[in-house]
């Protein structure tokens, strides 16, 4: 099978395949949204479970395969698949989501041209809401999402944060820039020495691809990301002139600080992505948004936890202060007690509502938002 089936081992328990304990040489693997039964490298049978991703596979002696399955409109679900007759049994859902599917957008994977003769990939979600249709004479705004890692990948699972925007009139493009997992080793290695270059180029090219094909409004292109994706967001705004607004969720602003003070597991991660530190310190400075604020011309909102040990809150504060000093509309939202990634439901809700509120003000459109959100989101330099 000439496919990449694994993921980076950021977490324990990653198991994209499992062998049949009752039949040596037989195994089941998750690939291209399907479960496939193989024997000695030869495909025997494919199972369409109704889901598009299958994780933590376990091949039992009973002839059933157990796994967690999900799709763009279905939550993670524990299922079993009988390899003899293909019968799928839903055992338990991870949570109950009582939302009509008429509000869910299903993605289409796109491939597009990017810099240096390369190609990149993204999952494209159209604006979808069963109760509304966009004006015939207008194109929708676009939100490009830059995933974290940076050598991670987009996901095909249900992302309520994506559906939040698509159900409110945004198109969303979830980019698997060069260096992402899921497209083979050669593609994965393309980010070597190129973090801050290819991820930025590919996010910009993705937005321009949709704009050129008249799928989105070229004057309403936005971008967001968290952690490493927040870095890509900041870099896009610092070094390019494509996006009209952005949102950084605990994004990396200072690459040198990240190299000097990070956890043991990723202690030499940046040597491959940027260059050996401190020997190549100049590259870290050149690619750090915090040292290139002069390049910022577009409004941005920062969401940051006060207890973040990975990206200290002073990075967001320094970025905000510098952008504010330039007279660019900007906002900083500090969540007390939050760390690298928000855990409290009220803060997650505020981050979503606050981002939409910010875009609505910058792009000049009306948004249906909860009462009081304007009290939580103060926009400096906004007229």
Short mmCIF file of C-alpha atoms in Angstrom, two decimals:
data_model
loop_
_atom_site.label_atom_id
_atom_site.label_comp_id
_atom_site.label_asym_id
_atom_site.label_seq_id
_atom_site.Cartn_x
_atom_site.Cartn_y
_atom_site.Cartn_z
CA UNK A 1 0.00 0.00 0.00
CA UNK A 2 1.74 3.17 -1.21
CA UNK A 3 0.11 5.49 1.32
CA UNK A 4 1.08 7.30 4.50
CA UNK A 5 -1.03 5.94 7.31
CA UNK A 6 0.82 7.13 10.41
CA UNK A 7 0.83 10.37 12.38
CA UNK A 8 3.51 12.14 14.41
CA UNK A 9 3.77 10.48 17.81
CA UNK A 10 2.92 13.60 19.80
CA UNK A 11 0.61 11.42 21.91
CA UNK A 12 0.82 7.85 23.12
CA UNK A 13 -1.44 5.15 21.67
CA UNK A 14 -1.36 6.12 18.00
CA UNK A 15 -2.28 2.91 16.15
CA UNK A 16 -3.31 3.28 12.49
CA UNK A 17 -3.23 -0.48 11.84
CA UNK A 18 -3.44 -3.78 13.71
CA UNK A 19 -2.76 -7.43 12.91
CA UNK A 20 -5.24 -10.30 13.09
CA UNK A 21 -4.26 -12.42 16.13
CA UNK A 22 -5.97 -15.43 14.54
CA UNK A 23 -4.43 -15.16 11.08
CA UNK A 24 -0.72 -14.35 10.64
CA UNK A 25 -0.06 -11.96 7.76
CA UNK A 26 -3.54 -10.43 7.85
CA UNK A 27 -4.03 -6.91 9.13
CA UNK A 28 -6.40 -3.97 8.92
CA UNK A 29 -5.32 -0.43 8.09
CA UNK A 30 -7.00 2.98 7.99
CA UNK A 31 -6.32 4.91 4.78
CA UNK A 32 -8.15 7.43 2.55
CA UNK A 33 -11.17 7.43 4.83
CA UNK A 34 -11.71 3.67 4.61
CA UNK A 35 -10.82 0.58 6.58
CA UNK A 36 -8.91 -1.90 4.45
CA UNK A 37 -8.18 -5.55 5.17
CA UNK A 38 -4.77 -6.62 3.86
CA UNK A 39 -2.87 -9.91 3.72
CA UNK A 40 0.85 -9.99 3.08
CA UNK A 41 0.67 -6.60 1.34
CA UNK A 42 -2.32 -7.50 -0.87
CA UNK A 43 -5.68 -5.80 -0.47
CA UNK A 44 -8.45 -8.28 0.38
CA UNK A 45 -11.46 -6.16 1.28
CA UNK A 46 -12.48 -2.55 1.93
CA UNK A 47 -15.10 -1.46 4.46
CA UNK A 48 -17.11 1.73 4.09
CA UNK A 49 -18.14 2.51 7.65
CA UNK A 50 -19.81 5.85 6.94
CA UNK A 51 -16.94 7.64 8.66
CA UNK A 52 -13.87 9.25 7.09
CA UNK A 53 -11.20 8.60 9.70
CA UNK A 54 -10.42 5.62 11.94
CA UNK A 55 -8.02 5.71 14.89
CA UNK A 56 -6.68 3.35 17.56
CA UNK A 57 -7.45 0.17 15.61
CA UNK A 58 -7.75 -3.07 17.57
CA UNK A 59 -8.14 -6.42 15.78
CA UNK A 60 -9.83 -8.89 18.12
CA UNK A 61 -9.76 -12.70 18.06
CA UNK A 62 -13.51 -12.65 17.38
CA UNK A 63 -12.87 -11.27 13.90
CA UNK A 64 -14.10 -7.78 14.74
CA UNK A 65 -12.10 -4.59 14.44
CA UNK A 66 -12.69 -1.95 17.10
CA UNK A 67 -11.73 1.68 16.58
CA UNK A 68 -12.63 5.30 17.09
CA UNK A 69 -14.19 6.73 13.94
CA UNK A 70 -15.26 10.22 12.96
CA UNK A 71 -16.07 12.45 10.00
CA UNK A 72 -16.55 16.14 9.22
CA UNK A 73 -20.13 15.97 10.50
CA UNK A 74 -19.88 13.18 13.10
CA UNK A 75 -18.26 13.20 16.53
CA UNK A 76 -15.67 10.62 17.50
CA UNK A 77 -17.50 7.30 17.89
CA UNK A 78 -16.45 3.89 19.15
CA UNK A 79 -17.43 1.29 16.52
CA UNK A 80 -16.87 -2.35 15.67
CA UNK A 81 -16.59 -3.79 12.17
CA UNK A 82 -17.12 -7.47 11.41
CA UNK A 83 -14.54 -8.43 8.77
CA UNK A 84 -16.67 -11.34 7.55
CA UNK A 85 -19.83 -9.47 6.58
CA UNK A 86 -18.73 -5.82 6.94
CA UNK A 87 -21.43 -5.07 9.51
CA UNK A 88 -20.74 -1.85 11.41
CA UNK A 89 -22.00 -1.45 14.97
CA UNK A 90 -21.97 1.89 16.78
CA UNK A 91 -21.02 1.18 20.38
CA UNK A 92 -20.77 4.66 21.88
CA UNK A 93 -20.48 8.30 20.84
CA UNK A 94 -17.93 10.52 22.59
CA UNK A 95 -20.55 13.21 23.07
CA UNK A 96 -24.05 14.09 22.06
CA UNK A 97 -24.21 16.91 19.50
CA UNK A 98 -27.80 17.91 18.84
CA UNK A 99 -27.23 20.09 15.79
CA UNK A 100 -29.15 19.64 12.55
CA UNK A 101 -26.84 18.49 9.74
CA UNK A 102 -28.27 21.31 7.65
CA UNK A 103 -25.89 23.59 9.53
CA UNK A 104 -22.82 21.45 8.83
CA UNK A 105 -20.42 22.00 5.94
CA UNK A 106 -18.67 18.99 4.40
CA UNK A 107 -15.17 19.66 3.11
CA UNK A 108 -13.67 19.06 -0.31
CA UNK A 109 -9.93 18.45 -0.52
CA UNK A 110 -8.23 20.74 -3.02
CA UNK A 111 -4.73 20.72 -4.50
CA UNK A 112 -3.22 23.99 -5.72
CA UNK A 113 0.03 25.42 -7.03
CA UNK A 114 2.37 27.27 -4.71
CA UNK A 115 5.89 28.71 -4.73
CA UNK A 116 9.05 27.05 -6.08
CA UNK A 117 6.94 24.94 -8.45
CA UNK A 118 5.35 23.08 -5.56
CA UNK A 119 1.85 21.90 -4.79
CA UNK A 120 -0.05 22.03 -1.54
CA UNK A 121 -3.34 20.75 -0.14
CA UNK A 122 -6.26 22.05 1.88
CA UNK A 123 -9.76 21.09 3.02
CA UNK A 124 -12.27 23.58 1.65
CA UNK A 125 -15.54 24.16 3.54
CA UNK A 126 -18.28 26.17 1.83
CA UNK A 127 -20.52 28.49 3.86
CA UNK A 128 -23.50 26.33 4.88
CA UNK A 129 -26.65 27.19 6.78
CA UNK A 130 -30.00 25.66 5.89
CA UNK A 131 -31.80 28.85 6.97
CA UNK A 132 -29.85 31.34 4.87
CA UNK A 133 -28.40 31.95 1.42
CA UNK A 134 -25.69 34.50 0.66
CA UNK A 135 -26.50 37.45 -1.66
CA UNK A 136 -26.20 36.60 -5.35
CA UNK A 137 -24.02 39.63 -5.98
CA UNK A 138 -21.52 38.95 -3.19
CA UNK A 139 -18.80 36.40 -2.53
CA UNK A 140 -18.24 35.11 1.01
CA UNK A 141 -15.34 36.08 3.26
CA UNK A 142 -12.66 33.44 3.78
CA UNK A 143 -10.98 32.20 6.94
CA UNK A 144 -7.74 30.30 6.32
CA UNK A 145 -6.72 28.04 9.21
CA UNK A 146 -3.07 27.19 9.82
CA UNK A 147 -2.66 24.00 11.84
CA UNK A 148 -0.19 23.53 14.66
CA UNK A 149 2.82 21.29 14.94
CA UNK A 150 4.05 22.61 12.60
CA UNK A 151 4.61 19.08 11.23
CA UNK A 152 1.06 18.08 12.14
CA UNK A 153 -1.87 18.05 9.75
CA UNK A 154 -5.41 19.17 9.25
CA UNK A 155 -8.12 16.85 10.49
CA UNK A 156 -11.14 15.30 8.81
CA UNK A 157 -13.07 15.06 12.06
CA UNK A 158 -15.98 17.26 13.10
CA UNK A 159 -14.58 20.64 14.12
CA UNK A 160 -17.26 22.75 15.71
CA UNK A 161 -14.91 25.73 15.56
CA UNK A 162 -14.91 25.42 11.75
CA UNK A 163 -18.67 24.88 11.58
CA UNK A 164 -19.11 27.96 13.77
CA UNK A 165 -17.75 30.10 10.94
CA UNK A 166 -19.23 28.24 7.96
CA UNK A 167 -22.70 28.43 9.50
CA UNK A 168 -22.23 32.20 9.80
CA UNK A 169 -21.34 32.88 6.18
CA UNK A 170 -17.59 32.25 6.04
CA UNK A 171 -15.82 29.87 3.71
CA UNK A 172 -13.05 28.05 5.61
CA UNK A 173 -9.84 26.64 4.17
CA UNK A 174 -7.94 24.26 6.46
CA UNK A 175 -4.44 24.16 4.95
CA UNK A 176 -2.01 21.22 4.98
CA UNK A 177 1.02 23.28 3.95
CA UNK A 178 4.23 21.63 2.80
CA UNK A 179 5.72 19.81 5.76
CA UNK A 180 2.38 18.46 6.95
CA UNK A 181 1.87 14.80 7.74
CA UNK A 182 -0.36 12.66 5.54
CA UNK A 183 1.10 13.12 2.06
CA UNK A 184 4.24 11.02 2.23
CA UNK A 185 7.76 11.43 3.52
CA UNK A 186 8.94 13.68 0.69
CA UNK A 187 6.13 16.15 1.33
CA UNK A 188 6.70 15.99 5.08
CA UNK A 189 10.40 16.83 4.72
CA UNK A 190 9.76 19.92 2.59
CA UNK A 191 9.50 22.09 5.69
CA UNK A 192 13.13 21.36 6.63
CA UNK A 193 14.82 24.78 7.01
CA UNK A 194 11.63 26.34 5.61
CA UNK A 195 9.36 26.96 8.60
CA UNK A 196 8.22 30.54 8.24
CA UNK A 197 8.66 30.28 4.46
CA UNK A 198 6.68 27.42 2.93
CA UNK A 199 3.88 27.40 5.50
CA UNK A 200 3.41 31.13 4.88
CA UNK A 201 3.62 30.77 1.10
CA UNK A 202 1.11 27.90 1.06
CA UNK A 203 -1.47 29.66 3.25
CA UNK A 204 -1.25 32.76 1.05
CA UNK A 205 -1.41 30.70 -2.17
CA UNK A 206 -4.44 28.81 -0.84
CA UNK A 207 -6.36 32.03 -0.23
CA UNK A 208 -5.37 33.45 -3.59
CA UNK A 209 -6.40 30.20 -5.31
CA UNK A 210 -9.97 30.49 -4.02
CA UNK A 211 -10.10 34.22 -4.76
CA UNK A 212 -8.84 33.67 -8.33
CA UNK A 213 -11.55 31.05 -8.85
CA UNK A 214 -14.24 33.49 -7.63
CA UNK A 215 -15.17 31.34 -4.65
CA UNK A 216 -14.39 33.99 -2.03
CA UNK A 217 -14.09 37.77 -1.81
CA UNK A 218 -10.46 38.77 -2.40
CA UNK A 219 -10.98 41.79 -0.14
CA UNK A 220 -12.20 39.69 2.79
CA UNK A 221 -9.42 37.18 3.37
CA UNK A 222 -8.68 36.32 7.02
CA UNK A 223 -6.34 33.86 8.74
CA UNK A 224 -6.06 32.31 12.18
CA UNK A 225 -4.06 29.64 13.97
CA UNK A 226 -2.95 28.46 17.38
CA UNK A 227 0.58 27.86 18.69
CA UNK A 228 2.70 27.01 15.60
CA UNK A 229 -0.35 27.92 13.50
CA UNK A 230 -0.42 31.21 15.37
CA UNK A 231 3.18 31.75 14.30
CA UNK A 232 2.23 31.12 10.68
CA UNK A 233 -0.64 33.60 11.07
CA UNK A 234 1.67 36.27 12.49
CA UNK A 235 4.29 35.57 9.81
CA UNK A 236 1.70 35.88 7.03
CA UNK A 237 0.71 39.30 8.36
CA UNK A 238 4.31 40.40 8.96
CA UNK A 239 5.85 39.28 5.67
CA UNK A 240 2.98 39.18 3.16
CA UNK A 241 0.17 41.47 2.07
CA UNK A 242 -2.61 38.96 1.36
CA UNK A 243 -4.87 38.88 4.41
CA UNK A 244 -7.08 41.72 5.59
CA UNK A 245 -7.27 40.52 9.19
CA UNK A 246 -5.98 37.75 11.45
CA UNK A 247 -6.32 36.10 14.83
CA UNK A 248 -3.42 34.63 16.78
CA UNK A 249 -4.32 32.11 19.46
CA UNK A 250 -1.28 31.80 21.76
CA UNK A 251 0.92 32.12 18.67
CA UNK A 252 4.71 31.98 18.68
CA UNK A 253 6.11 35.47 18.04
CA UNK A 254 9.74 34.98 19.07
CA UNK A 255 11.45 31.92 17.56
CA UNK A 256 14.67 32.50 19.48
CA UNK A 257 12.85 32.39 22.80
CA UNK A 258 11.11 29.18 21.72
CA UNK A 259 14.49 27.62 20.88
CA UNK A 260 16.03 28.67 24.19
CA UNK A 261 13.16 27.74 26.48
CA UNK A 262 11.04 24.81 25.36
CA UNK A 263 10.22 21.39 26.80
CA UNK A 264 12.58 18.42 26.46
CA UNK A 265 10.53 16.54 23.85
CA UNK A 266 10.92 19.37 21.30
CA UNK A 267 14.27 20.69 22.52
CA UNK A 268 16.04 20.35 19.14
CA UNK A 269 12.94 20.41 16.94
CA UNK A 270 13.75 23.81 15.43
CA UNK A 271 17.25 22.76 14.32
CA UNK A 272 15.61 20.95 11.42
CA UNK A 273 12.79 23.43 10.79
CA UNK A 274 14.82 26.65 10.88
CA UNK A 275 18.52 26.07 11.55
CA UNK A 276 20.94 25.04 14.27
CA UNK A 277 20.74 27.40 17.21
CA UNK A 278 22.68 29.48 18.21
CA UNK A 279 24.96 29.11 15.17
CA UNK A 280 22.18 30.29 12.86
CA UNK A 281 20.62 32.80 15.22
CA UNK A 282 20.28 35.38 12.45
CA UNK A 283 17.64 33.22 10.72
CA UNK A 284 15.62 33.02 13.93
CA UNK A 285 15.64 36.81 14.17
CA UNK A 286 14.77 37.27 10.49
CA UNK A 287 11.72 34.98 10.69
CA UNK A 288 10.37 36.14 14.06
CA UNK A 289 7.27 38.35 13.73
CA UNK A 290 8.21 40.14 16.94
CA UNK A 291 11.28 41.55 15.17
CA UNK A 292 9.36 42.45 12.01
CA UNK A 293 6.39 44.45 13.25
CA UNK A 294 7.12 47.11 10.62
CA UNK A 295 5.69 44.67 8.07
CA UNK A 296 2.28 44.58 9.75
CA UNK A 297 -0.45 46.45 7.89
CA UNK A 298 -3.54 44.39 8.69
CA UNK A 299 -5.66 44.33 11.87
CA UNK A 300 -5.09 41.47 14.30
CA UNK A 301 -6.57 40.10 17.51
CA UNK A 302 -4.53 38.15 20.08
CA UNK A 303 -5.96 35.49 22.42
CA UNK A 304 -3.58 34.41 25.16
CA UNK A 305 -3.54 32.49 28.44
CA UNK A 306 -1.83 34.16 31.38
CA UNK A 307 -0.28 30.87 32.57
CA UNK A 308 1.11 29.76 29.19
CA UNK A 309 4.59 28.26 29.67
CA UNK A 310 5.15 27.41 26.00
CA UNK A 311 4.42 30.87 24.59
CA UNK A 312 4.78 33.31 27.49
CA UNK A 313 2.04 35.96 27.60
CA UNK A 314 4.57 38.76 27.31
CA UNK A 315 5.04 37.77 23.63
CA UNK A 316 1.39 38.55 22.89
CA UNK A 317 1.61 41.73 24.96
CA UNK A 318 4.73 42.93 23.12
CA UNK A 319 3.19 42.16 19.74
CA UNK A 320 -0.01 43.97 20.67
CA UNK A 321 1.87 47.01 21.98
CA UNK A 322 3.98 47.25 18.81
CA UNK A 323 1.03 46.86 16.42
CA UNK A 324 -1.04 49.31 18.46
CA UNK A 325 1.79 51.84 18.31
CA UNK A 326 1.67 51.65 14.51
CA UNK A 327 -1.97 52.73 14.61
CA UNK A 328 -3.33 49.44 13.26
CA UNK A 329 -6.66 48.18 14.68
CA UNK A 330 -5.81 45.42 17.17
CA UNK A 331 -7.08 43.69 20.27
CA UNK A 332 -5.59 41.62 23.08
CA UNK A 333 -7.68 39.21 25.12
CA UNK A 334 -5.96 37.66 28.14
CA UNK A 335 -7.61 34.64 29.75
CA UNK A 336 -6.73 34.43 33.42
CA UNK A 337 -5.39 31.01 34.47
CA UNK A 338 -5.40 29.53 30.96
CA UNK A 339 -2.30 27.83 29.60
CA UNK A 340 -1.22 26.75 26.09
CA UNK A 341 -4.68 26.05 24.72
CA UNK A 342 -7.92 27.11 26.36
CA UNK A 343 -9.80 24.67 28.59
CA UNK A 344 -12.66 26.63 30.16
CA UNK A 345 -15.84 26.52 28.08
CA UNK A 346 -16.60 30.19 28.68
CA UNK A 347 -13.18 31.18 27.36
CA UNK A 348 -13.48 28.95 24.30
CA UNK A 349 -16.84 30.57 23.58
CA UNK A 350 -15.44 34.07 24.08
CA UNK A 351 -12.53 33.32 21.73
CA UNK A 352 -14.91 32.19 18.97
CA UNK A 353 -17.39 35.02 19.45
CA UNK A 354 -14.58 37.52 19.88
CA UNK A 355 -12.87 36.50 16.66
CA UNK A 356 -16.10 36.79 14.69
CA UNK A 357 -16.87 40.12 16.35
CA UNK A 358 -13.41 41.42 15.42
CA UNK A 359 -13.81 40.38 11.77
CA UNK A 360 -17.30 41.88 11.61
CA UNK A 361 -15.92 45.25 12.65
CA UNK A 362 -12.88 45.16 10.39
CA UNK A 363 -14.71 43.80 7.32
CA UNK A 364 -17.86 45.85 7.98
CA UNK A 365 -20.60 43.24 8.18
CA UNK A 366 -23.33 42.51 10.69
CA UNK A 367 -22.95 39.43 12.89
CA UNK A 368 -25.44 37.80 15.22
CA UNK A 369 -23.46 37.66 18.45
CA UNK A 370 -24.26 37.24 22.16
CA UNK A 371 -25.00 40.34 24.20
CA UNK A 372 -21.96 41.69 25.98
CA UNK A 373 -19.27 40.49 23.57
CA UNK A 374 -18.33 44.10 22.75
CA UNK A 375 -17.56 44.60 26.44
CA UNK A 376 -15.05 41.73 26.34
CA UNK A 377 -13.36 42.73 23.07
CA UNK A 378 -11.81 46.19 23.03
CA UNK A 379 -10.35 47.18 19.64
CA UNK A 380 -7.61 49.79 19.71
CA UNK A 381 -7.25 52.23 16.79
CA UNK A 382 -10.69 51.30 15.49
CA UNK A 383 -12.80 54.12 14.09
#
